[in-house]
Amino acid sequence: MTSKGAAIAAANALAARWAREHTGTGDTVFSAAAVWPLLALLAAGAHGPARAELADAVGLRPEEAAAGARALLSHVHALPGVHTAAGLWTRRTLELRPGWSAQLPPGTHGVLTDDPAQDREALDAWASRHTDGLITSMPVTPSGETRLVLAAAQAVRTRWLRPFQDGSAQPESGPWAGRELVALHRRTALLDRVAVAHTGHGPLTVLKVLGDTGVDVHLLLGEPDLTVSQVLKSGLDVLAGRCPAVPGDRLPDGAAGPGLTVGNVRSTSRDPELDVTATPFDLRAEHDLPASARLFGLETATDSRTGHFDGISPDPLALGSARQAATATFTELGFRAGSVTALKVAAGGLPPRPRYSVRRVEATFDRPFGFLAVHRTSRLVLTAGWVDEPVPLPPWDESEWQGGHEPRSY
């Protein structure tokens, strides 16, 4: 397997483990693809127990980790609609090992001053610039004790090949029952855009919403009693080909899967119909990586009593903090997501009469669901998350009724 292929597989494996360990129930969004390169670069420069722990989290031998980080960053940066960047800032007095710093992407290295406020301003500007303004501040704060900051930024933007239409919905059952919600509706003749996979946690409905940059969003709906981690992990298993899936054009009549109904209807067209109802979302989350130290291989690296990165610098260094800020927005026109991960090292009319009987698949996401933003060709998971709270329908603003025109639907 090439460095790029191995890095993509390893980053997706980290995403699966992160999803499996997620124990929350609210909205969340995270990007393993924006954490993995930093862990790989740390693994390449670590020594002792920290080196083994980081290598285990990265899924590559330390000798291969830096090349894998460069390959993944280069791959993501080349994707249409996706931008990624890595940054390293060090104190002028910190001596770096030439063998380690030479493995960083070109133009990565900056300098920390003796003024934390000035450093903060510079780091925030870097985060905003490299996420197209989606993340406006670095998730770690430099201080007088900071010797090194290592960061990765990622921005994803794609427009749907077939946009949705704004509307409203009022679910009849489930956690969102009886609430008036903003809804997105779309109809297509491509039934295979939806499938039901048979996973270790039961049936999972997977809807692929295709973007014009080769980045797609997979909406994931499992059985109502499944946890966030079970749904996201199942979706990643489907993406990896570990679970068989039945496409929409081969599903049986009736309730064919979570949120799916299949049957024949009368239509004015000969084309089959895939009717989708979903909810938009706008998510923001922050993650403290050392809080899941075993997952990210950071148990030893955060012990400040000794140094753990002799391959980075002859000065003793320990990880002070590591955080990720992430966003994801799903609208009628497209999807955008941003993340910054930073590691701080210290010290109308009558319708025509329907003439045809056609196959109709109705997919309704009217209760909490998961999602994966996936590069279509390489299958790299750029962002993953969970939508727990829908967008409520705002009150009707009578000022929108102007000159006898109908008001907006919401």
mmCIF file of C-alpha atoms in Angstrom:
data_model
loop_
_atom_site.group_PDB
_atom_site.id
_atom_site.type_symbol
_atom_site.label_atom_id
_atom_site.label_comp_id
_atom_site.label_asym_id
_atom_site.label_seq_id
_atom_site.Cartn_x
_atom_site.Cartn_y
_atom_site.Cartn_z
ATOM 1 C CA MET A 1 0.000 0.000 0.000
ATOM 2 C CA THR A 2 1.304 3.463 -0.876
ATOM 3 C CA SER A 3 2.023 6.068 1.794
ATOM 4 C CA LYS A 4 -1.170 7.877 0.781
ATOM 5 C CA GLY A 5 -3.256 4.713 0.852
ATOM 6 C CA ALA A 6 -1.844 3.657 4.210
ATOM 7 C CA ALA A 7 -2.416 7.143 5.641
ATOM 8 C CA ILE A 8 -6.047 7.260 4.441
ATOM 9 C CA ALA A 9 -6.746 3.821 5.919
ATOM 10 C CA ALA A 10 -5.088 4.799 9.204
ATOM 11 C CA ALA A 11 -6.945 8.126 9.436
ATOM 12 C CA ASN A 12 -10.281 6.395 8.790
ATOM 13 C CA ALA A 13 -9.416 3.794 11.427
ATOM 14 C CA LEU A 14 -8.818 6.624 13.921
ATOM 15 C CA ALA A 15 -12.200 8.107 12.943
ATOM 16 C CA ALA A 16 -13.849 4.746 13.637
ATOM 17 C CA ARG A 17 -12.209 4.456 17.066
ATOM 18 C CA TRP A 18 -13.120 8.065 17.883
ATOM 19 C CA ALA A 19 -16.730 7.378 16.915
ATOM 20 C CA ARG A 20 -16.777 4.183 18.976
ATOM 21 C CA GLU A 21 -15.541 6.019 22.080
ATOM 22 C CA HIS A 22 -17.998 8.907 21.766
ATOM 23 C CA THR A 23 -20.355 8.645 24.733
ATOM 24 C CA GLY A 24 -22.282 11.907 24.421
ATOM 25 C CA THR A 25 -25.859 12.294 23.207
ATOM 26 C CA GLY A 26 -25.885 15.864 21.888
ATOM 27 C CA ASP A 27 -24.774 17.455 18.632
ATOM 28 C CA THR A 28 -21.160 16.843 17.735
ATOM 29 C CA VAL A 29 -18.732 17.143 14.837
ATOM 30 C CA PHE A 30 -15.114 16.004 14.592
ATOM 31 C CA SER A 31 -12.368 15.449 12.027
ATOM 32 C CA ALA A 32 -9.925 12.590 12.475
ATOM 33 C CA ALA A 33 -8.334 13.627 9.167
ATOM 34 C CA ALA A 34 -7.221 16.884 10.820
ATOM 35 C CA VAL A 35 -5.820 15.139 13.923
ATOM 36 C CA TRP A 36 -4.050 12.157 12.394
ATOM 37 C CA PRO A 37 -1.230 14.066 10.611
ATOM 38 C CA LEU A 38 -0.278 15.856 13.839
ATOM 39 C CA LEU A 39 -0.154 12.618 15.800
ATOM 40 C CA ALA A 40 1.939 11.099 13.018
ATOM 41 C CA LEU A 41 4.433 13.973 13.155
ATOM 42 C CA LEU A 42 4.647 13.647 16.944
ATOM 43 C CA ALA A 43 5.180 9.889 16.634
ATOM 44 C CA ALA A 44 8.061 10.502 14.224
ATOM 45 C CA GLY A 45 9.829 12.669 16.822
ATOM 46 C CA ALA A 46 8.922 10.854 20.035
ATOM 47 C CA HIS A 47 11.040 8.460 22.058
ATOM 48 C CA GLY A 48 10.406 5.930 24.819
ATOM 49 C CA PRO A 49 6.865 4.899 25.807
ATOM 50 C CA ALA A 50 5.347 7.980 24.139
ATOM 51 C CA ARG A 51 6.712 6.823 20.777
ATOM 52 C CA ALA A 52 5.055 3.416 21.086
ATOM 53 C CA GLU A 53 1.721 4.887 22.243
ATOM 54 C CA LEU A 54 1.608 7.442 19.435
ATOM 55 C CA ALA A 55 2.585 4.852 16.829
ATOM 56 C CA ASP A 56 -0.244 2.624 18.034
ATOM 57 C CA ALA A 57 -2.750 5.489 17.754
ATOM 58 C CA VAL A 58 -1.433 6.457 14.307
ATOM 59 C CA GLY A 59 -1.427 2.889 13.000
ATOM 60 C CA LEU A 60 1.958 3.221 11.264
ATOM 61 C CA ARG A 61 5.522 2.539 12.325
ATOM 62 C CA PRO A 62 7.188 5.730 13.605
ATOM 63 C CA GLU A 63 9.705 5.543 10.760
ATOM 64 C CA GLU A 64 6.792 5.782 8.278
ATOM 65 C CA ALA A 65 4.640 8.266 10.190
ATOM 66 C CA ALA A 66 6.071 11.566 8.914
ATOM 67 C CA ALA A 67 5.888 10.430 5.278
ATOM 68 C CA GLY A 68 2.299 9.363 5.893
ATOM 69 C CA ALA A 69 1.452 12.772 7.386
ATOM 70 C CA ARG A 70 2.923 14.568 4.380
ATOM 71 C CA ALA A 71 1.091 12.240 1.974
ATOM 72 C CA LEU A 72 -2.276 12.775 3.676
ATOM 73 C CA LEU A 73 -1.886 16.553 3.891
ATOM 74 C CA SER A 74 -0.855 16.700 0.240
ATOM 75 C CA HIS A 75 -3.763 14.478 -0.824
ATOM 76 C CA VAL A 76 -6.375 16.516 1.046
ATOM 77 C CA HIS A 77 -4.937 19.829 -0.165
ATOM 78 C CA ALA A 78 -5.252 18.646 -3.782
ATOM 79 C CA LEU A 79 -8.956 17.808 -3.465
ATOM 80 C CA PRO A 80 -11.327 20.275 -5.172
ATOM 81 C CA GLY A 81 -13.276 22.273 -2.613
ATOM 82 C CA VAL A 82 -10.974 21.217 0.233
ATOM 83 C CA HIS A 83 -8.122 23.193 1.764
ATOM 84 C CA THR A 84 -5.712 21.961 4.396
ATOM 85 C CA ALA A 85 -2.626 23.399 6.007
ATOM 86 C CA ALA A 86 -0.123 22.521 8.710
ATOM 87 C CA GLY A 87 1.641 25.032 10.908
ATOM 88 C CA LEU A 88 4.546 24.897 13.344
ATOM 89 C CA TRP A 89 5.552 27.765 15.600
ATOM 90 C CA THR A 90 8.533 27.565 17.956
ATOM 91 C CA ARG A 91 10.444 29.808 20.328
ATOM 92 C CA ARG A 92 13.554 31.296 18.765
ATOM 93 C CA THR A 93 15.584 29.619 21.493
ATOM 94 C CA LEU A 94 14.198 26.133 20.760
ATOM 95 C CA GLU A 95 16.599 24.006 18.748
ATOM 96 C CA LEU A 96 14.862 21.651 16.315
ATOM 97 C CA ARG A 97 16.353 18.418 15.023
ATOM 98 C CA PRO A 98 17.023 19.008 11.306
ATOM 99 C CA GLY A 99 15.950 15.461 10.454
ATOM 100 C CA TRP A 100 12.477 16.063 11.944
ATOM 101 C CA SER A 101 11.879 19.624 10.740
ATOM 102 C CA ALA A 102 12.901 18.628 7.199
ATOM 103 C CA GLN A 103 9.948 16.252 7.081
ATOM 104 C CA LEU A 104 7.415 19.076 7.553
ATOM 105 C CA PRO A 105 5.534 20.499 4.560
ATOM 106 C CA PRO A 106 7.266 23.549 2.992
ATOM 107 C CA GLY A 107 6.396 26.936 4.465
ATOM 108 C CA THR A 108 5.187 25.421 7.724
ATOM 109 C CA HIS A 109 7.572 26.928 10.289
ATOM 110 C CA GLY A 110 6.853 30.190 12.110
ATOM 111 C CA VAL A 111 8.228 31.829 15.248
ATOM 112 C CA LEU A 112 6.677 32.509 18.654
ATOM 113 C CA THR A 113 7.517 35.838 20.255
ATOM 114 C CA ASP A 114 7.785 36.758 23.917
ATOM 115 C CA ASP A 115 4.334 38.391 23.701
ATOM 116 C CA PRO A 116 1.504 35.815 24.189
ATOM 117 C CA ALA A 117 -1.137 38.323 23.038
ATOM 118 C CA GLN A 118 0.721 38.945 19.787
ATOM 119 C CA ASP A 119 1.209 35.206 19.305
ATOM 120 C CA ARG A 120 -2.474 34.620 19.960
ATOM 121 C CA GLU A 121 -3.439 37.165 17.332
ATOM 122 C CA ALA A 122 -1.119 35.569 14.761
ATOM 123 C CA LEU A 123 -2.348 32.023 15.472
ATOM 124 C CA ASP A 124 -6.012 33.090 15.315
ATOM 125 C CA ALA A 125 -5.405 34.797 11.980
ATOM 126 C CA TRP A 126 -3.768 31.608 10.654
ATOM 127 C CA ALA A 127 -6.746 29.486 11.769
ATOM 128 C CA SER A 128 -9.246 31.855 10.142
ATOM 129 C CA ARG A 129 -7.258 32.160 6.907
ATOM 130 C CA HIS A 130 -6.871 28.417 6.416
ATOM 131 C CA THR A 131 -10.518 27.577 7.187
ATOM 132 C CA ASP A 132 -12.078 30.340 5.069
ATOM 133 C CA GLY A 133 -13.281 32.004 8.272
ATOM 134 C CA LEU A 134 -15.136 28.925 9.560
ATOM 135 C CA ILE A 135 -12.844 28.721 12.618
ATOM 136 C CA THR A 136 -11.803 32.145 13.853
ATOM 137 C CA SER A 137 -9.488 31.218 16.716
ATOM 138 C CA MET A 138 -6.858 28.641 17.507
ATOM 139 C CA PRO A 139 -8.207 26.133 20.055
ATOM 140 C CA VAL A 140 -5.081 26.403 22.238
ATOM 141 C CA THR A 141 -3.761 29.565 23.884
ATOM 142 C CA PRO A 142 -0.002 30.241 23.833
ATOM 143 C CA SER A 143 1.609 31.315 27.078
ATOM 144 C CA GLY A 144 5.040 32.182 28.353
ATOM 145 C CA GLU A 145 5.695 28.479 28.932
ATOM 146 C CA THR A 146 4.817 27.463 25.374
ATOM 147 C CA ARG A 147 7.818 26.208 23.423
ATOM 148 C CA LEU A 148 6.094 24.830 20.341
ATOM 149 C CA VAL A 149 2.650 24.848 18.702
ATOM 150 C CA LEU A 150 1.804 22.307 16.003
ATOM 151 C CA ALA A 151 -1.510 22.755 14.185
ATOM 152 C CA ALA A 152 -3.548 21.475 11.241
ATOM 153 C CA ALA A 153 -6.462 23.271 9.590
ATOM 154 C CA GLN A 154 -9.052 21.938 7.172
ATOM 155 C CA ALA A 155 -11.892 23.564 5.239
ATOM 156 C CA VAL A 156 -14.427 21.657 3.122
ATOM 157 C CA ARG A 157 -16.973 23.242 0.779
ATOM 158 C CA THR A 158 -19.188 21.510 -1.759
ATOM 159 C CA ARG A 159 -22.456 22.316 -3.567
ATOM 160 C CA TRP A 160 -25.073 19.636 -4.156
ATOM 161 C CA LEU A 161 -25.397 18.339 -7.701
ATOM 162 C CA ARG A 162 -29.151 18.447 -7.084
ATOM 163 C CA PRO A 163 -30.166 21.068 -4.490
ATOM 164 C CA PHE A 164 -32.889 20.655 -1.903
ATOM 165 C CA GLN A 165 -35.986 22.808 -1.501
ATOM 166 C CA ASP A 166 -36.745 24.611 1.751
ATOM 167 C CA GLY A 167 -39.880 23.562 3.566
ATOM 168 C CA SER A 168 -41.229 22.485 6.917
ATOM 169 C CA ALA A 169 -42.068 19.262 8.704
ATOM 170 C CA GLN A 170 -43.743 18.086 11.889
ATOM 171 C CA PRO A 171 -42.606 14.566 12.889
ATOM 172 C CA GLU A 172 -45.350 12.308 14.213
ATOM 173 C CA SER A 173 -43.107 10.133 16.398
ATOM 174 C CA GLY A 174 -39.674 10.016 17.972
ATOM 175 C CA PRO A 175 -37.746 12.648 19.954
ATOM 176 C CA TRP A 176 -38.772 15.425 17.552
ATOM 177 C CA ALA A 177 -42.486 14.506 17.509
ATOM 178 C CA GLY A 178 -44.941 17.409 17.374
ATOM 179 C CA ARG A 179 -42.272 20.043 16.774
ATOM 180 C CA GLU A 180 -42.503 22.345 13.760
ATOM 181 C CA LEU A 181 -39.130 22.099 12.047
ATOM 182 C CA VAL A 182 -37.280 23.511 9.079
ATOM 183 C CA ALA A 183 -37.005 20.713 6.523
ATOM 184 C CA LEU A 184 -35.196 20.122 3.251
ATOM 185 C CA HIS A 185 -36.953 18.199 0.473
ATOM 186 C CA ARG A 186 -35.608 16.683 -2.712
ATOM 187 C CA ARG A 187 -36.797 14.233 -5.375
ATOM 188 C CA THR A 188 -34.589 12.254 -7.750
ATOM 189 C CA ALA A 189 -35.030 9.258 -10.044
ATOM 190 C CA LEU A 190 -31.774 7.680 -8.805
ATOM 191 C CA LEU A 191 -32.980 5.121 -6.264
ATOM 192 C CA ASP A 192 -29.459 3.787 -5.626
ATOM 193 C CA ARG A 193 -28.530 7.005 -3.815
ATOM 194 C CA VAL A 194 -30.024 5.320 -0.743
ATOM 195 C CA ALA A 195 -29.249 1.865 0.633
ATOM 196 C CA VAL A 196 -29.914 -0.267 3.679
ATOM 197 C CA ALA A 197 -26.840 -1.908 5.185
ATOM 198 C CA HIS A 198 -26.879 -4.878 7.528
ATOM 199 C CA THR A 199 -24.463 -3.974 10.324
ATOM 200 C CA GLY A 200 -23.489 -5.432 13.662
ATOM 201 C CA HIS A 201 -25.991 -3.003 15.231
ATOM 202 C CA GLY A 202 -28.894 -3.815 12.926
ATOM 203 C CA PRO A 203 -30.117 -2.133 9.742
ATOM 204 C CA LEU A 204 -28.642 1.233 8.822
ATOM 205 C CA THR A 205 -30.069 3.577 6.192
ATOM 206 C CA VAL A 206 -27.332 5.366 4.248
ATOM 207 C CA LEU A 207 -28.266 8.283 1.960
ATOM 208 C CA LYS A 208 -25.524 9.709 -0.256
ATOM 209 C CA VAL A 209 -25.867 13.405 -1.101
ATOM 210 C CA LEU A 210 -23.414 14.081 -3.912
ATOM 211 C CA GLY A 211 -21.387 17.279 -4.103
ATOM 212 C CA ASP A 212 -19.899 18.940 -7.175
ATOM 213 C CA THR A 213 -16.320 18.757 -5.864
ATOM 214 C CA GLY A 214 -16.189 14.996 -5.372
ATOM 215 C CA VAL A 215 -17.018 15.349 -1.674
ATOM 216 C CA ASP A 216 -20.265 13.657 -0.654
ATOM 217 C CA VAL A 217 -22.178 13.624 2.616
ATOM 218 C CA HIS A 218 -23.558 10.295 3.817
ATOM 219 C CA LEU A 219 -26.570 10.677 6.122
ATOM 220 C CA LEU A 220 -26.876 7.745 8.555
ATOM 221 C CA LEU A 221 -30.078 6.622 10.274
ATOM 222 C CA GLY A 222 -30.135 3.575 12.536
ATOM 223 C CA GLU A 223 -32.740 2.030 14.789
ATOM 224 C CA PRO A 224 -34.108 4.489 17.383
ATOM 225 C CA ASP A 225 -32.389 2.853 20.364
ATOM 226 C CA LEU A 226 -28.856 3.029 18.930
ATOM 227 C CA THR A 227 -26.240 5.330 20.432
ATOM 228 C CA VAL A 228 -24.257 7.984 18.589
ATOM 229 C CA SER A 229 -21.156 5.784 18.575
ATOM 230 C CA GLN A 230 -23.046 2.754 17.241
ATOM 231 C CA VAL A 231 -24.531 4.667 14.304
ATOM 232 C CA LEU A 232 -21.290 6.418 13.326
ATOM 233 C CA LYS A 233 -19.217 3.248 13.713
ATOM 234 C CA SER A 234 -21.739 1.346 11.580
ATOM 235 C CA GLY A 235 -21.546 4.037 8.896
ATOM 236 C CA LEU A 236 -17.756 3.760 8.837
ATOM 237 C CA ASP A 237 -18.028 -0.030 8.578
ATOM 238 C CA VAL A 238 -20.313 0.377 5.561
ATOM 239 C CA LEU A 239 -17.860 2.813 3.968
ATOM 240 C CA ALA A 240 -15.039 0.304 4.463
ATOM 241 C CA GLY A 241 -17.077 -2.439 2.779
ATOM 242 C CA ARG A 242 -17.405 -4.534 5.918
ATOM 243 C CA CYS A 243 -21.225 -4.653 5.810
ATOM 244 C CA PRO A 244 -23.442 -5.761 2.900
ATOM 245 C CA ALA A 245 -25.829 -3.093 1.608
ATOM 246 C CA VAL A 246 -28.977 -3.331 -0.520
ATOM 247 C CA PRO A 247 -29.477 -0.325 -2.854
ATOM 248 C CA GLY A 248 -32.806 1.465 -3.065
ATOM 249 C CA ASP A 249 -33.787 -0.066 -6.410
ATOM 250 C CA ARG A 250 -33.644 -3.559 -4.856
ATOM 251 C CA LEU A 251 -35.396 -2.893 -1.562
ATOM 252 C CA PRO A 252 -38.620 -4.777 -0.730
ATOM 253 C CA ASP A 253 -42.004 -3.074 -0.363
ATOM 254 C CA GLY A 254 -43.018 -1.594 2.970
ATOM 255 C CA ALA A 255 -40.770 -0.391 5.791
ATOM 256 C CA ALA A 256 -37.477 -1.396 4.174
ATOM 257 C CA GLY A 257 -35.146 0.220 6.713
ATOM 258 C CA PRO A 258 -34.917 3.006 9.298
ATOM 259 C CA GLY A 259 -36.834 5.987 7.932
ATOM 260 C CA LEU A 260 -37.473 4.201 4.601
ATOM 261 C CA THR A 261 -40.784 3.305 2.965
ATOM 262 C CA VAL A 262 -40.978 1.581 -0.425
ATOM 263 C CA GLY A 263 -43.967 1.037 -2.709
ATOM 264 C CA ASN A 264 -45.633 1.845 -6.036
ATOM 265 C CA VAL A 265 -47.491 5.118 -6.687
ATOM 266 C CA ARG A 266 -49.273 6.771 -9.601
ATOM 267 C CA SER A 267 -47.208 9.394 -11.414
ATOM 268 C CA THR A 268 -47.245 11.637 -14.465
ATOM 269 C CA SER A 269 -43.702 10.448 -15.282
ATOM 270 C CA ARG A 270 -42.264 7.040 -16.053
ATOM 271 C CA ASP A 271 -39.277 7.686 -13.766
ATOM 272 C CA PRO A 272 -38.968 6.094 -10.319
ATOM 273 C CA GLU A 273 -38.876 8.479 -7.356
ATOM 274 C CA LEU A 274 -36.583 8.855 -4.383
ATOM 275 C CA ASP A 275 -38.206 11.404 -2.078
ATOM 276 C CA VAL A 276 -35.913 12.704 0.658
ATOM 277 C CA THR A 277 -36.841 14.769 3.698
ATOM 278 C CA ALA A 278 -34.011 15.861 5.963
ATOM 279 C CA THR A 279 -33.225 18.675 8.342
ATOM 280 C CA PRO A 280 -30.470 21.263 7.878
ATOM 281 C CA PHE A 281 -27.824 21.574 10.563
ATOM 282 C CA ASP A 282 -25.157 23.975 11.751
ATOM 283 C CA LEU A 283 -22.887 22.290 14.285
ATOM 284 C CA ARG A 284 -19.944 23.440 16.370
ATOM 285 C CA ALA A 285 -17.888 21.423 18.827
ATOM 286 C CA GLU A 286 -14.579 21.478 20.672
ATOM 287 C CA HIS A 287 -12.646 18.398 21.757
ATOM 288 C CA ASP A 288 -9.988 18.064 24.439
ATOM 289 C CA LEU A 289 -7.778 15.295 23.038
ATOM 290 C CA PRO A 290 -5.911 14.409 26.270
ATOM 291 C CA ALA A 291 -9.314 13.679 27.837
ATOM 292 C CA SER A 292 -9.235 10.621 25.553
ATOM 293 C CA ALA A 293 -5.498 10.114 25.950
ATOM 294 C CA ARG A 294 -5.501 6.376 25.203
ATOM 295 C CA LEU A 295 -7.400 6.899 21.940
ATOM 296 C CA PHE A 296 -4.896 9.479 20.668
ATOM 297 C CA GLY A 297 -1.756 7.910 22.143
ATOM 298 C CA LEU A 298 -1.156 10.813 24.529
ATOM 299 C CA GLU A 299 -0.997 9.121 27.940
ATOM 300 C CA THR A 300 2.766 9.417 28.359
ATOM 301 C CA ALA A 301 3.304 12.463 26.134
ATOM 302 C CA THR A 302 1.418 14.720 28.565
ATOM 303 C CA ASP A 303 3.615 13.815 31.547
ATOM 304 C CA SER A 304 5.552 17.055 32.072
ATOM 305 C CA ARG A 305 8.001 15.546 34.558
ATOM 306 C CA THR A 306 10.269 14.523 31.693
ATOM 307 C CA GLY A 307 10.736 15.005 27.956
ATOM 308 C CA HIS A 308 9.267 12.692 25.325
ATOM 309 C CA PHE A 309 10.325 14.142 21.969
ATOM 310 C CA ASP A 310 14.061 13.780 21.632
ATOM 311 C CA GLY A 311 13.566 13.362 17.874
ATOM 312 C CA ILE A 312 12.056 16.876 17.664
ATOM 313 C CA SER A 313 14.463 18.785 19.888
ATOM 314 C CA PRO A 314 17.324 18.088 22.320
ATOM 315 C CA ASP A 315 15.381 20.253 24.796
ATOM 316 C CA PRO A 316 13.000 18.193 26.986
ATOM 317 C CA LEU A 317 9.442 18.651 25.685
ATOM 318 C CA ALA A 318 6.055 17.398 26.880
ATOM 319 C CA LEU A 319 2.588 17.968 25.470
ATOM 320 C CA GLY A 320 0.820 20.789 27.331
ATOM 321 C CA SER A 321 -2.584 20.746 25.616
ATOM 322 C CA ALA A 322 -4.225 19.448 22.454
ATOM 323 C CA ARG A 323 -7.637 20.559 21.226
ATOM 324 C CA GLN A 324 -9.767 20.550 18.112
ATOM 325 C CA ALA A 325 -12.442 23.073 17.114
ATOM 326 C CA ALA A 326 -14.787 21.866 14.362
ATOM 327 C CA THR A 327 -17.866 23.051 12.475
ATOM 328 C CA ALA A 328 -20.239 21.512 9.926
ATOM 329 C CA THR A 329 -23.150 23.123 8.060
ATOM 330 C CA PHE A 330 -25.679 21.304 5.837
ATOM 331 C CA THR A 331 -28.073 23.502 3.827
ATOM 332 C CA GLU A 332 -30.346 23.248 0.802
ATOM 333 C CA LEU A 333 -27.436 24.208 -1.477
ATOM 334 C CA GLY A 334 -24.445 22.408 -0.052
ATOM 335 C CA PHE A 335 -22.147 21.478 2.812
ATOM 336 C CA ARG A 336 -19.228 23.193 4.492
ATOM 337 C CA ALA A 337 -17.037 22.128 7.374
ATOM 338 C CA GLY A 338 -13.971 23.475 9.090
ATOM 339 C CA SER A 339 -11.607 22.222 11.755
ATOM 340 C CA VAL A 340 -8.450 23.356 13.466
ATOM 341 C CA THR A 341 -6.462 20.993 15.652
ATOM 342 C CA ALA A 342 -3.610 22.394 17.727
ATOM 343 C CA LEU A 343 -1.048 20.773 19.992
ATOM 344 C CA LYS A 344 0.753 23.025 22.475
ATOM 345 C CA VAL A 345 4.077 21.774 23.728
ATOM 346 C CA ALA A 346 5.353 23.459 26.871
ATOM 347 C CA ALA A 347 7.738 23.710 29.290
ATOM 348 C CA GLY A 348 -49.013 26.128 -9.167
ATOM 349 C CA GLY A 349 -52.265 25.062 -11.453
ATOM 350 C CA LEU A 350 -54.092 21.705 -11.669
ATOM 351 C CA PRO A 351 -51.645 18.813 -11.994
ATOM 352 C CA PRO A 352 -51.894 16.536 -15.031
ATOM 353 C CA ARG A 353 -53.589 13.202 -14.552
ATOM 354 C CA PRO A 354 -51.119 10.511 -13.416
ATOM 355 C CA ARG A 355 -50.785 7.852 -16.090
ATOM 356 C CA TYR A 356 -47.981 5.629 -14.798
ATOM 357 C CA SER A 357 -47.304 3.360 -11.845
ATOM 358 C CA VAL A 358 -43.740 3.906 -10.612
ATOM 359 C CA ARG A 359 -41.504 2.770 -7.800
ATOM 360 C CA ARG A 360 -41.164 5.284 -4.954
ATOM 361 C CA VAL A 361 -38.686 5.201 -2.090
ATOM 362 C CA GLU A 362 -39.281 7.718 0.698
ATOM 363 C CA ALA A 363 -36.342 8.505 2.995
ATOM 364 C CA THR A 364 -37.162 10.591 6.043
ATOM 365 C CA PHE A 365 -34.561 11.818 8.528
ATOM 366 C CA ASP A 366 -36.914 13.162 11.204
ATOM 367 C CA ARG A 367 -35.050 12.029 14.314
ATOM 368 C CA PRO A 368 -31.384 12.167 15.426
ATOM 369 C CA PHE A 369 -28.969 10.943 12.749
ATOM 370 C CA GLY A 370 -25.276 10.797 11.919
ATOM 371 C CA PHE A 371 -23.271 11.949 8.930
ATOM 372 C CA LEU A 372 -19.916 11.439 7.220
ATOM 373 C CA ALA A 373 -18.320 13.874 4.753
ATOM 374 C CA VAL A 374 -16.401 11.586 2.395
ATOM 375 C CA HIS A 375 -14.103 12.122 -0.568
ATOM 376 C CA ARG A 376 -15.792 10.018 -3.219
ATOM 377 C CA THR A 377 -12.701 8.522 -4.861
ATOM 378 C CA SER A 378 -10.252 7.912 -2.006
ATOM 379 C CA ARG A 379 -13.048 7.346 0.569
ATOM 380 C CA LEU A 380 -11.224 9.483 3.127
ATOM 381 C CA VAL A 381 -13.585 10.646 5.879
ATOM 382 C CA LEU A 382 -13.001 14.385 6.166
ATOM 383 C CA THR A 383 -15.587 15.108 8.871
ATOM 384 C CA ALA A 384 -18.063 13.094 10.938
ATOM 385 C CA GLY A 385 -20.816 14.110 13.294
ATOM 386 C CA TRP A 386 -24.217 13.692 14.891
ATOM 387 C CA VAL A 387 -27.353 15.840 14.634
ATOM 388 C CA ASP A 388 -29.313 15.655 17.875
ATOM 389 C CA GLU A 389 -31.254 18.930 17.729
ATOM 390 C CA PRO A 390 -33.147 19.975 14.570
ATOM 391 C CA VAL A 391 -33.649 23.538 13.350
ATOM 392 C CA PRO A 392 -37.021 24.816 14.657
ATOM 393 C CA LEU A 393 -39.392 26.601 12.306
ATOM 394 C CA PRO A 394 -39.098 30.309 13.151
ATOM 395 C CA PRO A 395 -42.228 32.327 13.932
ATOM 396 C CA TRP A 396 -44.018 33.789 10.929
ATOM 397 C CA ASP A 397 -42.887 37.349 10.329
ATOM 398 C CA GLU A 398 -45.899 39.250 8.959
ATOM 399 C CA SER A 399 -43.589 41.886 7.514
ATOM 400 C CA GLU A 400 -42.589 39.295 4.902
ATOM 401 C CA TRP A 401 -46.105 39.512 3.390
ATOM 402 C CA GLN A 402 -45.573 42.371 0.965
ATOM 403 C CA GLY A 403 -47.915 43.481 -1.823
ATOM 404 C CA GLY A 404 -50.077 40.363 -1.691
ATOM 405 C CA HIS A 405 -47.161 37.953 -2.252
ATOM 406 C CA GLU A 406 -47.134 34.690 -0.361
ATOM 407 C CA PRO A 407 -44.806 34.710 2.650
ATOM 408 C CA ARG A 408 -41.811 32.440 2.807
ATOM 409 C CA SER A 409 -42.398 28.921 4.087
ATOM 410 C CA TYR A 410 -40.279 29.720 7.141
#
